[in-house]
XYZ file of C-alpha atoms in Angstrom:
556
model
C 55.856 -46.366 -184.223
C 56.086 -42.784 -183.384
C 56.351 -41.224 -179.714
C 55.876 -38.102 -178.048
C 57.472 -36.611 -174.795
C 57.574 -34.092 -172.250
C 61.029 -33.411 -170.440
C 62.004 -33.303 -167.062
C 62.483 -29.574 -166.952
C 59.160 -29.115 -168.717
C 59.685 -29.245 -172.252
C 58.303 -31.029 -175.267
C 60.166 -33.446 -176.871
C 59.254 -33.651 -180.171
C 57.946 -37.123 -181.791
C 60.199 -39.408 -183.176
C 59.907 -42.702 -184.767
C 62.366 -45.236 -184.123
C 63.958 -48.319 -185.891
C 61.950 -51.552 -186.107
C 64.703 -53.144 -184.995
C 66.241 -53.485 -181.373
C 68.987 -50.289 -181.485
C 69.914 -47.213 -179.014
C 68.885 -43.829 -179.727
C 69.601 -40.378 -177.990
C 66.927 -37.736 -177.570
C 68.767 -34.171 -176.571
C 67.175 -30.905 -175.678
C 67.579 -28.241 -172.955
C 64.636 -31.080 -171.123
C 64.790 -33.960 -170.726
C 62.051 -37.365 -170.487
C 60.628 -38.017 -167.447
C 57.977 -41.113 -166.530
C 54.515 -38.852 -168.690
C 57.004 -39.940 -171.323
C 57.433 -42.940 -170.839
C 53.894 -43.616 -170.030
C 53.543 -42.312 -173.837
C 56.038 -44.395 -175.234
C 54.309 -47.429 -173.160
C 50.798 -46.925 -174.524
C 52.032 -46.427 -178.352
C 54.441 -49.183 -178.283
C 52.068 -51.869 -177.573
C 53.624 -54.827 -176.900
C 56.953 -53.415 -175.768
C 57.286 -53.295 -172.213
C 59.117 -49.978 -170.277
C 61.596 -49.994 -168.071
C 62.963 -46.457 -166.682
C 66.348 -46.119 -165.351
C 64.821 -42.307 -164.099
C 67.183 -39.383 -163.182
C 70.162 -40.759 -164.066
C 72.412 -38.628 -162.447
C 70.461 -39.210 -159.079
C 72.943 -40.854 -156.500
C 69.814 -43.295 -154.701
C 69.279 -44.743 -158.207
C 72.375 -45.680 -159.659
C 73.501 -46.649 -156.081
C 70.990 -49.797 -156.102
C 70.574 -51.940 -158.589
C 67.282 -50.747 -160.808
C 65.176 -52.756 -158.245
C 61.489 -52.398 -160.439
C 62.825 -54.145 -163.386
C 64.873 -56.892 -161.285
C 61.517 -57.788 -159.449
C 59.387 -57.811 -161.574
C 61.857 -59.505 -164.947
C 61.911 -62.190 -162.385
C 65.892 -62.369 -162.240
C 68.224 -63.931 -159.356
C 70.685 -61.170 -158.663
C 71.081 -62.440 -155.154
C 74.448 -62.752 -153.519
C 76.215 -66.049 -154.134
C 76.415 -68.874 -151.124
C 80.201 -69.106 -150.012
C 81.249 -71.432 -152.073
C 80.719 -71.853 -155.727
C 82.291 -74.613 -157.762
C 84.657 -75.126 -154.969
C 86.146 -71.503 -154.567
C 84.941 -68.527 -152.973
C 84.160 -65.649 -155.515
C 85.330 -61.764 -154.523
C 82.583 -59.399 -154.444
C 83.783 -57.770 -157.929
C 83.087 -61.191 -159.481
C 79.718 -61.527 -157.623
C 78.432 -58.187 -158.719
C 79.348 -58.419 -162.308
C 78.080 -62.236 -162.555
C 74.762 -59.950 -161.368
C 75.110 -57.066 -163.798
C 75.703 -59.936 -166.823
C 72.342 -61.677 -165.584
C 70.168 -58.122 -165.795
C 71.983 -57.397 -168.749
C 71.429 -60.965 -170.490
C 67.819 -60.684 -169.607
C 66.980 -57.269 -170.863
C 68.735 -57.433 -174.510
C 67.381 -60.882 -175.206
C 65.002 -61.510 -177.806
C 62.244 -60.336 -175.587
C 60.726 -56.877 -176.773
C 61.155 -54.574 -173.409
C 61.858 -50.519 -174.077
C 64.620 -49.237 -171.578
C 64.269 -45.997 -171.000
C 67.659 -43.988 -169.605
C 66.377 -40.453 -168.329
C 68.185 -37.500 -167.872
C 71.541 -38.908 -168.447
C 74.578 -36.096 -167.415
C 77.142 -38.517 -168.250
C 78.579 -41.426 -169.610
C 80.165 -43.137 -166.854
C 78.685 -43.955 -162.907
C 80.628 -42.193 -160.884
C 79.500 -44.288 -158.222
C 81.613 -47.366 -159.742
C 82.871 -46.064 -162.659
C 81.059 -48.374 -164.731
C 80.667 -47.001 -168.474
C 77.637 -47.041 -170.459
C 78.766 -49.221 -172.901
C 79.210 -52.190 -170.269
C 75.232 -51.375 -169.847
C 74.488 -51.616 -173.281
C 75.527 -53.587 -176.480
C 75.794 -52.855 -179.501
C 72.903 -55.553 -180.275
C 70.228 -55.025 -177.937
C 68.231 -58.288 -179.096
C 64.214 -57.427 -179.213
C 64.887 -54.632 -176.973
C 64.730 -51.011 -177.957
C 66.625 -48.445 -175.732
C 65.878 -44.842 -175.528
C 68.024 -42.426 -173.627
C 67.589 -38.640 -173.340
C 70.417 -36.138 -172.741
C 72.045 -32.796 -173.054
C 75.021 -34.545 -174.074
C 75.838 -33.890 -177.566
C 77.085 -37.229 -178.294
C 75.893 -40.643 -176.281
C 78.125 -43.870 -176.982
C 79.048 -42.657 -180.544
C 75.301 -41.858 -181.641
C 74.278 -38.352 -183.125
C 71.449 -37.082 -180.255
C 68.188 -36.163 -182.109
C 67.386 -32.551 -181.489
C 63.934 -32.095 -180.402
C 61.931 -28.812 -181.067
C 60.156 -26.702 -178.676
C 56.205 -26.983 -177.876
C 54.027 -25.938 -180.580
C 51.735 -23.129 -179.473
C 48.698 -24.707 -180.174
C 49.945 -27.700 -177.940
C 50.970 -25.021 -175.421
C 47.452 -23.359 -175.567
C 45.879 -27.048 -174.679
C 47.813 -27.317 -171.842
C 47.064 -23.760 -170.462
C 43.417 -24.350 -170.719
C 43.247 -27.176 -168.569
C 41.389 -30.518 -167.875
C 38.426 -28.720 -167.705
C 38.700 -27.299 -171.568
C 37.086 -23.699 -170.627
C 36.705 -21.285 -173.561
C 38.209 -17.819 -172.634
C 36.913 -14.101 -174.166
C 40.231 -12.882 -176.411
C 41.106 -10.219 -173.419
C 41.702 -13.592 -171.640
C 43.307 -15.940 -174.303
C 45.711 -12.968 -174.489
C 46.620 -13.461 -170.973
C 47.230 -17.096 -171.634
C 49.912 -16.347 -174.151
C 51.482 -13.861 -172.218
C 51.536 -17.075 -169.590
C 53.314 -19.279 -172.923
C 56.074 -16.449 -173.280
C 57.171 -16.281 -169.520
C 56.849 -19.932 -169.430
C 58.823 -20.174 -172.423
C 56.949 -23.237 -173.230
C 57.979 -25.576 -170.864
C 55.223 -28.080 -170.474
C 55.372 -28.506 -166.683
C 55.009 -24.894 -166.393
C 52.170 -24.688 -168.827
C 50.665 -27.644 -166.849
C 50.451 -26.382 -163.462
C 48.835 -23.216 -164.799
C 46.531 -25.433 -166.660
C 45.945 -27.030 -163.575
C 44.950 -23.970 -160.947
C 43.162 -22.222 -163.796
C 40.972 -25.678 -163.704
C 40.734 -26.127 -159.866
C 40.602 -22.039 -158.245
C 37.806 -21.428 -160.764
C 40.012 -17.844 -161.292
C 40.171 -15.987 -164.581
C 43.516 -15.925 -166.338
C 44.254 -12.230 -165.874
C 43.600 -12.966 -162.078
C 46.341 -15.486 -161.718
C 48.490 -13.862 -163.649
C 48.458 -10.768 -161.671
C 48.387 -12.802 -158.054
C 51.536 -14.551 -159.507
C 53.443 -11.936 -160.613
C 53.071 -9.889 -157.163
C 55.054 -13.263 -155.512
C 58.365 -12.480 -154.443
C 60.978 -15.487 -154.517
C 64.602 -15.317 -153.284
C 67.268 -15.078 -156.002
C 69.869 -17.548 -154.843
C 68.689 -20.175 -151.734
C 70.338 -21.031 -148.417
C 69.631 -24.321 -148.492
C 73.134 -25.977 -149.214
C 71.688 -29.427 -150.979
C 70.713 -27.512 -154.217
C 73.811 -28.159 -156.920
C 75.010 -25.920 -159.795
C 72.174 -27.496 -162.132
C 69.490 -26.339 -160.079
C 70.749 -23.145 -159.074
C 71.023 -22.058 -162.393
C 67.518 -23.390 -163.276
C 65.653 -21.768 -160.747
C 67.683 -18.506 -161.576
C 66.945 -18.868 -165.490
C 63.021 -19.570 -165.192
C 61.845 -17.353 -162.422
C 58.698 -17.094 -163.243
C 58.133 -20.933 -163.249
C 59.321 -20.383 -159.559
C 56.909 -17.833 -159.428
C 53.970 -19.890 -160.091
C 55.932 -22.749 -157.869
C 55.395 -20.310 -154.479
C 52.107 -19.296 -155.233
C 51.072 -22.553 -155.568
C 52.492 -23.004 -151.775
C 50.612 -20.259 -150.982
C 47.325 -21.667 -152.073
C 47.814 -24.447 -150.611
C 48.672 -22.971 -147.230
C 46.181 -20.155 -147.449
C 43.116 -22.549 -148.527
C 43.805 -24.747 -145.629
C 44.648 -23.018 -142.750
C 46.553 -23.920 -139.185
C 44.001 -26.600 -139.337
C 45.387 -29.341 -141.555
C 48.356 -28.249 -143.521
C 49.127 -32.087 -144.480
C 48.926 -31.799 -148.177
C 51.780 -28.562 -147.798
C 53.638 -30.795 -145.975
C 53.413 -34.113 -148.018
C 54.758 -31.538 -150.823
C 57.784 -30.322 -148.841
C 58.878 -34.095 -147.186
C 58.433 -35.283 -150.792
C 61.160 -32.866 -151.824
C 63.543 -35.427 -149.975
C 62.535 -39.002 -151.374
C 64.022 -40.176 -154.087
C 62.821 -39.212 -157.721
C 60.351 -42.639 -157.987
C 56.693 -43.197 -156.669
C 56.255 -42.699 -153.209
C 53.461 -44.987 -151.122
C 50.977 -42.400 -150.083
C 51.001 -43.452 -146.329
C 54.542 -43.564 -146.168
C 54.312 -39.614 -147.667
C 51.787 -38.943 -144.849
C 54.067 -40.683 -141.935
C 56.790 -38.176 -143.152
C 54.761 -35.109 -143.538
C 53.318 -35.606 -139.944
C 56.328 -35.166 -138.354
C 57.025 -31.917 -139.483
C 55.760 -29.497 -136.971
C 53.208 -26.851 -137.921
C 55.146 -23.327 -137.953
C 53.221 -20.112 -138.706
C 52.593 -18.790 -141.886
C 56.026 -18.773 -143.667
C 53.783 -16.929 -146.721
C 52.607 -14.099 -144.705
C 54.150 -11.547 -147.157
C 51.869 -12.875 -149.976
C 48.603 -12.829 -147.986
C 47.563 -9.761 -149.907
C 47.876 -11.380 -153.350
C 46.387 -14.212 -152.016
C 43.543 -12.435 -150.691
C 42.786 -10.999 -153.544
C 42.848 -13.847 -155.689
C 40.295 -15.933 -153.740
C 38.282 -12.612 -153.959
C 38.253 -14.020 -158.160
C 37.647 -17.516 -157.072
C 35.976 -17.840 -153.962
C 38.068 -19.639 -152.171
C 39.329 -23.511 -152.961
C 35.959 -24.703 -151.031
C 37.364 -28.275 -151.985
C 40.395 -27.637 -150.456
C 39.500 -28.259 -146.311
C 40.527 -31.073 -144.219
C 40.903 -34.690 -145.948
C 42.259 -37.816 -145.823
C 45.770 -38.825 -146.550
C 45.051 -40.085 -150.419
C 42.594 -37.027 -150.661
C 45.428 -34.586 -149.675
C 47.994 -36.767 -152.231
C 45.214 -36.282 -154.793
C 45.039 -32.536 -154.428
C 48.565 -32.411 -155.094
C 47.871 -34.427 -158.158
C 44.714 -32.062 -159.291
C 47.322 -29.024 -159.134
C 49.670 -30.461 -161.282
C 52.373 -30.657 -158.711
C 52.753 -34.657 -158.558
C 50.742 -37.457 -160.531
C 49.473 -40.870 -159.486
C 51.522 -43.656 -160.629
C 49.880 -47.080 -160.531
C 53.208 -49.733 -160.818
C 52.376 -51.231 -156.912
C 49.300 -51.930 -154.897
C 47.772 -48.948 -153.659
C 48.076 -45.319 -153.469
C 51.194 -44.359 -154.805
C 52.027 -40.699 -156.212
C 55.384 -39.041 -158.358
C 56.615 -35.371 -158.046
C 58.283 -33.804 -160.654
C 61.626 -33.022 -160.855
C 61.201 -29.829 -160.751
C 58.900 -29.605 -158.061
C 61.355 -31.591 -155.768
C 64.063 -28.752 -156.830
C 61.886 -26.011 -155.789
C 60.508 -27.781 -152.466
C 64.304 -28.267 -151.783
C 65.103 -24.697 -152.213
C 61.802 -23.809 -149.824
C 62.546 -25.991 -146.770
C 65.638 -27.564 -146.062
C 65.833 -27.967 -142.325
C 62.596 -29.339 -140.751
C 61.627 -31.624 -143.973
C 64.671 -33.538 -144.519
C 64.323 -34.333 -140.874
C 60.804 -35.167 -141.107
C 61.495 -37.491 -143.975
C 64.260 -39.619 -142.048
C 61.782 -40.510 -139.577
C 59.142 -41.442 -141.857
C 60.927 -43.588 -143.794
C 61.533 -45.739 -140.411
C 57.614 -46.436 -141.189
C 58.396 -48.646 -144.240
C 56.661 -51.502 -144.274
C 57.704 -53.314 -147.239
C 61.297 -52.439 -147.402
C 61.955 -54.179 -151.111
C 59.236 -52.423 -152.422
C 61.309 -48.735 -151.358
C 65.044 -49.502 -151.303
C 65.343 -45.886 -153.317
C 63.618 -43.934 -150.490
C 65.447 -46.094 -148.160
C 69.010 -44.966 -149.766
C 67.663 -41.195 -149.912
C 67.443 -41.349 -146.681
C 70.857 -42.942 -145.688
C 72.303 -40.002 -148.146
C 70.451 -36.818 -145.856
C 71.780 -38.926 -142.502
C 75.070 -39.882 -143.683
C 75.769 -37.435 -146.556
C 78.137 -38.503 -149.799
C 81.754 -38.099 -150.130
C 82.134 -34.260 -150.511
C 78.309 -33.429 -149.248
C 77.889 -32.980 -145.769
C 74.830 -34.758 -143.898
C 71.474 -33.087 -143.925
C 70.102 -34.679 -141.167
C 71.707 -34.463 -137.785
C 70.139 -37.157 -135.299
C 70.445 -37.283 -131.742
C 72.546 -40.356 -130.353
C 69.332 -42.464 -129.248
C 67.280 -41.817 -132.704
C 70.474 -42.664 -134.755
C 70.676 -45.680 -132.939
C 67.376 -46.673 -133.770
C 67.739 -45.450 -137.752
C 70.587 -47.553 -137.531
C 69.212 -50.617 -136.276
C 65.613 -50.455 -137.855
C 66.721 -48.686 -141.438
C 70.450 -49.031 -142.330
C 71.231 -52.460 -141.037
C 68.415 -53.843 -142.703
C 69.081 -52.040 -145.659
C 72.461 -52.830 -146.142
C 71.847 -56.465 -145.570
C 69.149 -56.781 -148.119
C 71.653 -54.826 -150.836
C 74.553 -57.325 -150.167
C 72.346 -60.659 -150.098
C 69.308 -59.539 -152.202
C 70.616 -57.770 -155.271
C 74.652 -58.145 -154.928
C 75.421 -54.730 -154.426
C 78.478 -56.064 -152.053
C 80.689 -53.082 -152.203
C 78.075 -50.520 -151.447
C 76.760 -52.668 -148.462
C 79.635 -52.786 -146.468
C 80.484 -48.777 -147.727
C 76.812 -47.935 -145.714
C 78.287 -50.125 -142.921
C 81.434 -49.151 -142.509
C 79.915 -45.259 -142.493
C 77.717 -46.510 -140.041
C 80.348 -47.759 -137.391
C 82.204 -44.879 -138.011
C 79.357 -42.669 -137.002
C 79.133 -44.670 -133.890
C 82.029 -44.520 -132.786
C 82.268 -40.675 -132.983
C 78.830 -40.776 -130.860
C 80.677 -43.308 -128.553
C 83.994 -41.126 -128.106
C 81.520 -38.075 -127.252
C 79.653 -40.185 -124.630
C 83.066 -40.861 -122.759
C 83.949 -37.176 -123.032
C 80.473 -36.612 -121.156
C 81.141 -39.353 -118.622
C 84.706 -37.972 -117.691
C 83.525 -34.366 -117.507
C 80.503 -35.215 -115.327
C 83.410 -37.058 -113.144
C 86.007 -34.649 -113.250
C 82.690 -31.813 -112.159
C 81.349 -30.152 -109.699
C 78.569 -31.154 -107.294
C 76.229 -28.350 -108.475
C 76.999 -29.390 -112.136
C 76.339 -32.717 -111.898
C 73.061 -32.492 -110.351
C 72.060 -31.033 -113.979
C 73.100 -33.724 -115.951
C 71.667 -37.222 -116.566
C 74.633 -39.379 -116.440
C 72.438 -42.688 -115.571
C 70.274 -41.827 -119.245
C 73.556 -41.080 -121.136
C 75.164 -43.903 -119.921
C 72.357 -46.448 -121.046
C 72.241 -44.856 -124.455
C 76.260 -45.151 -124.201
C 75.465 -49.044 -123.825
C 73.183 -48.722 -126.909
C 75.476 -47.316 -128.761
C 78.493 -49.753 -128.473
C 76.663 -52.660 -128.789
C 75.119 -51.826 -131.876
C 78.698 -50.788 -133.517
C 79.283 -54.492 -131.929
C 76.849 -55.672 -134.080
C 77.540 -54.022 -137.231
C 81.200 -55.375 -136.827
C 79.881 -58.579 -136.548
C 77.976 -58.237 -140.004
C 80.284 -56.687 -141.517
C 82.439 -59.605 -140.670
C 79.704 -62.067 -141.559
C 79.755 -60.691 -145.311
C 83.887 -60.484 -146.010
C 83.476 -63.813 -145.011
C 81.408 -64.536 -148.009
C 84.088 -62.390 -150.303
C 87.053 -64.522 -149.184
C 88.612 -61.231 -147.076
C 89.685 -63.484 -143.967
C 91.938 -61.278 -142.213
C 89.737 -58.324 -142.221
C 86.850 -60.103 -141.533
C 88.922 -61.486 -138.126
C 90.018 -58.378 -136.815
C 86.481 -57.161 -136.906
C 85.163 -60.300 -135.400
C 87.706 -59.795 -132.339
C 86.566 -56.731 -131.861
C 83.016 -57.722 -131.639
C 83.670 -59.968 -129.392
C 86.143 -57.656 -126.670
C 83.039 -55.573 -126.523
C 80.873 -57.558 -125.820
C 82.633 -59.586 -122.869
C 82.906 -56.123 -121.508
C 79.790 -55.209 -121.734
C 77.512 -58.558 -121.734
C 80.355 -61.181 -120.295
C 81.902 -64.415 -121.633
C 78.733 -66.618 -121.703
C 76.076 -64.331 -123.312
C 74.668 -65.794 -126.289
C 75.803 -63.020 -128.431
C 79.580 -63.282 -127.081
C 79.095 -67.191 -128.277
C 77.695 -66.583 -131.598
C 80.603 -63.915 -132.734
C 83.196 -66.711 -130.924
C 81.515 -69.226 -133.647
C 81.633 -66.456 -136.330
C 85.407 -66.056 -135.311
C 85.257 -69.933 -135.675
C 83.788 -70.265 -139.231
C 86.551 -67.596 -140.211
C 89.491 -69.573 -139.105
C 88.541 -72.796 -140.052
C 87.629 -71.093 -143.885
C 90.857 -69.446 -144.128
C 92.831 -72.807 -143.647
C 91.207 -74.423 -146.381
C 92.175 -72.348 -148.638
C-alpha cells in the first residue's frame, strides 16, 4: 500500500508504504500533509476510510471536538442528563466519558486512516491533553498517519521525506492543460522550479495561470518578478511561523500578489466577488467552506479602489501576452468559487451537499498578511448567515476567536454595541449551547460564555458613562446625542448578559456546581425585576431555575 503527498507549505512528501497492520507513523519534512494528501491516501487505500484532524496547531480545531468524524462515525458524544446512576457527573468526567467513546470507536477493529496534519506539538495547549491519551499503542484496524517537523512523535523515528523530483515538478508547471513549450520556454519553467524551490503549491498555481491567462512562460515570469510585496506585514494576526515563511519564499509571495492582481485587474469595479471570497476566506477556519456562506462574507466587504494600482503596468503588459482573462467577467457565486479553484488558489471539496471549496494554507497566510481590517470584519457578519450551524461549528469558533480574541491575542474584530448584541444572541449563544449539550465540550462552553458576559458588561458600564455625561451636559450638547437610541440598546444589552447568566447557570447545574450556578441565577433574576418586573415570564422561569438549584443541592 504505498502513498504519496503534498505538504501544507507546498512540498512533496515522498511515498511511503506503511505496515499492514493498525500502527502510528510520523511523516517529517520542512511541509507538511494537507487534505490533496489525504485525498491520495483515500483513493490508494481502498477500503480504509480518512479521517483528518487538519492543522493541528489551529486553535478552532482542537477547540471543538473533530465534529466530521463524530457525525458521520455515528457516535453519542452528547452531554449527559443530570443524573446518571444516581449522581451527578462533573464536566471533567463528562468530557472524558466523550473522548473514551471517539477514541473506542476509531481504534476498533474497523479499518478507518486518521490522519493528524501539521502537528507543532505534542500536547493541546488548549487542555493540555497529550497525544498519547489520543492514541494507543494498539490502534485496532485503524492506521494513523501524522505529519510533523517534530523530530520525534510519541517515541517514533519521523520518516524523512525527499524533495519533488524535477520531472514531477515539470508536470506540475505545465498545467492541466499539458501544453508543450519551445526549449527558450521550458528554460523559463525551470528557472520557475529554482525560485519555487519545489514546493508543489507554488509549482501548482503557476501551473494553473500558465493554463487559464493563455500567457507564455517568459511572460509570467517577467510580470511576476516586477511585483513588489512588503517585507514584514502590519497585520498583527500573522505569528512567528508565518512571518518567517513569507520572508523565506518571497517569490511564492510574489506569484501570491500577482495572482490578486489578476484577479482584480480582469474584473474590474464591476464585480470584484471572487477577490473578495479570497480575502474573507483568509479568516474561516482551515476546513471547507459552503460556497454561499463564502459569498455572504465577501459581500460585505465594501469595494475600495484599486489597492494594486502600483502593478497596473505589469499587469498591462501581461494581458498584452494573453489577451485578457475573457472568462474572467461577472459570474455567479459557485462560478466565482470555481475561478478560484481553476487558479489553483482553493479546490472543491465534496464531503457535504453542495458547493463547498478549501484554501490552502498558504493562501489563507498570504490573504491574512494582504487584508486584515475590512475582511475579518466582513467574515463575522457572514458567518451570522449560517444556516446549518452543526454542519460549520469550525467557522463558527473562527469567528468567536476574531470577536473575542484568545488569551494573549487581542480581538480582531471590534463590533459596535447593537451588532455584538446580535452576534451574541444569533452566533455565540447558540454556539456555545450546542458545544456543551451536543459534543460535551463543557469547559469550553461556559469559557465562550463567561467571555461573553464579560464583554457585556464592559459595553453596559460604557452605556452608563454615556447616560451620566449626557445628564451631567449641556443643553447644546445634548441636542447632539441620541440618548433615547442608546438607552434602548442599553436595555438590549443587559438583558442579554441576563440571559447568558441564566444559561450559564442552567449548565453548572448539570456539572453539580450549585453555589455558582445560584449566584448567577440571582443575578439574572435582580435584572430582570428591574428591568421587566416581578411577574414577567422570564423573571418566573429564572425564579424556577433558582428553584431546581436549591432543591438539587439538598439532595445531595
Amino acid at each position: 500500500m504505498e502513498m504519496a503527498f503534498f505538504g501544507s507549505n507546498g512540498e512533496y512528501l515522498e511515498s511511503t508504504t506503511p505496515s499492514s497492520k493498525g500502527e502510528a507513523s510520523g511523516l517529517s519534512s520542512e511541509g507538511l500533509a494537507d487534505e490533496e494528501s489525504d485525498a491520495a491516501v483515500s483513493t490508494r487505500t481502498g477500503s480504509l476510510s480518512p479521517w483528518s484532524l487538519e492543522d493541528a496547531r489551529s486553535k478552532e480545531i482542537l477547540q471543538a471536538e473533530p465534529v466530521e468524524p463524530v457525525i458521520q462515525l455515528g457516535v453519542d458524544v452528547s452531554a449527559d442528563a443530570e443524573k446518571d446512576r444516581g449522581r451527578l457527573r462533573s464536566f471533567d468526567e463528562q468530557e472524558f466519558e466523550a473522548f473514551k467513546r471517539i477514541k473506542r470507536e476509531l481504534f476498533r477493529d474497523m479499518p478507518y486512516l486518521l490522519i493528524i496534519d501539521n502537528l507543532e506539538i505534542e500536547k493541546d495547549w488548549w487542555e493540555g491533553k497529550d497525544l498519547n491519551d489520543l492514541i494507543p499503542r494498539n490502534t485496532g484496524g485503524t492506521h494513523v498517519l501524522i505529519t510533523t517537523r517534530l523530530p520525534k512523535v510519541m517515541a517514533f523515528d519521523t520518516v524523512q521525506l525527499s524533495s519533488l523530483p524535477s520531472s514531477d515538478a515539470m508536470v506540475l508547471l505545465r498545467g492541466r492543460r499539458k501544453k508543450d513549450y519551445p526549449a527558450e520556454e521550458v528554460e523559463i519553467l525551470k528557472v520557475f522550479e529554482e525560485k519555487l524551490g519545489r514546493l508543489s503549491y507554488g509549482l501548482w498555481v503557476i501551473g494553473s495561470l500558465l493554463s487559464e491567462l493563455a500567457i507564455t512562460p517568459s511572460a509570467l515570469f517577467e510580470a511576476v518578478n516586477k511585483v513588489h510585496i512588503e517585507e514584514r506585514s502590519a497585520s498583527p494576526f500573522l505569528n512567528s511561523n508565518d512571518e518567517g515563511y513569507c520572508r523565506s519564499n518571497p517569490f511564492v509571495a510574489k506569484v501570491l500578489a500577482f495572482c490578486l492582481a489578476v484577479l482584480e485587474q480582469a474584473q474590474g469595479n464591476r464585480n470584484l466577488l471572487s477577490l473578495k471570497m479570497l480575502l474573507v476566506g483568509a479568516w474561516f477556519a482551515p476546513v471547507p467552506i459552503p460556497v454561499n456562506l463564502l459569498a455572504a462574507a465577501a459581500k460585505n466587504m465594501p469595494t475600495g479602489g484599486n489597492r494594486f494600482s502600483k502593478w497596473n503596468k505589469c499587469l498591462s503588459h501581461t494581458f498584452a501576452w494573453c489577451g485578457g482573462c475573457g472568462g474572467l467577467g461577472r459570474r455567479g457565486e459557485e462560478d466565482a468559487a470555481f475561478l478560484l479553484v481553476r487558479l489553483g488558489l482553493a479546490r472543491m471539496s465534496n464531503r457535504q451537499p453542495g458547493c463547498w471549496i478549501q484554501f490552502h494554507p498558504i493562501t489563507q497566510t498570504f490573504a491574512r498578511r494582504r487584508e486584515y481590517i475590512l475582511a475579518p470584519k466582513a467574515t463575522v457578519q457572514g458567518v451570522r448567515k449560517i444556516e446549518n450551524p452543526l454542519l460549520n461549528l469550525d467557522h463558527l469558533w473562527a469567528s468567536a476567536f476574531l470577536v473575542f480574541g484568545f488569551k494573549s491575542e487581542p480581538p480582531l474584530v471590534e463590533l459596535q454595541a447593537m451588532d455584538l448584541v446580535l452576534y451574541i444572541k444569533r452566533t455565540a449563544l447558540p454556539l456555545a449551547i450546542t458545544a456543551f449539550t451536543t459534543f460535551s465540550r463543557c469547559t469550553s462552553a461556559l469559557e465562550l460564555l463567561k467571555v461573553c458576559t464579560n464583554v457585556l458588561e464592559d459595553a453596559e458600564k460604557s452605556f452608563v458613562t454615556q447616560i451620566q455625561d449626557w445628564r451631567q451636559g449641556s443643553l447644546c450638547w445634548k441636542k447632539k446625542t441620541s440618548k433615547k437610541v442608546d438607552e434602548y440598546v442599553w436595555q438590549d444589552v443587559t438583558l442579554l448578559k441576563a440571559l447568558l447568566l441564566e444559561t450559564r447557570a442552567k449548565l453548572l447545574l448539570r456539572g453539580g456546581h450549585f453555589d455558582s450556578g445560584e449566584e448567577l441565577c440571582r443575578t439574572c433574576i435582580s435584572i430582570r425585576t428591574v428591568m421587566l418586573g416581578h411577574n414577567h415570564e422570564l423573571t418566573l422561569a429564572a425564579q424556577e431555575t433558582l428553584a431546581k438549584l436549591v432543591r438539587m443541592r439538598s439532595k445531595i
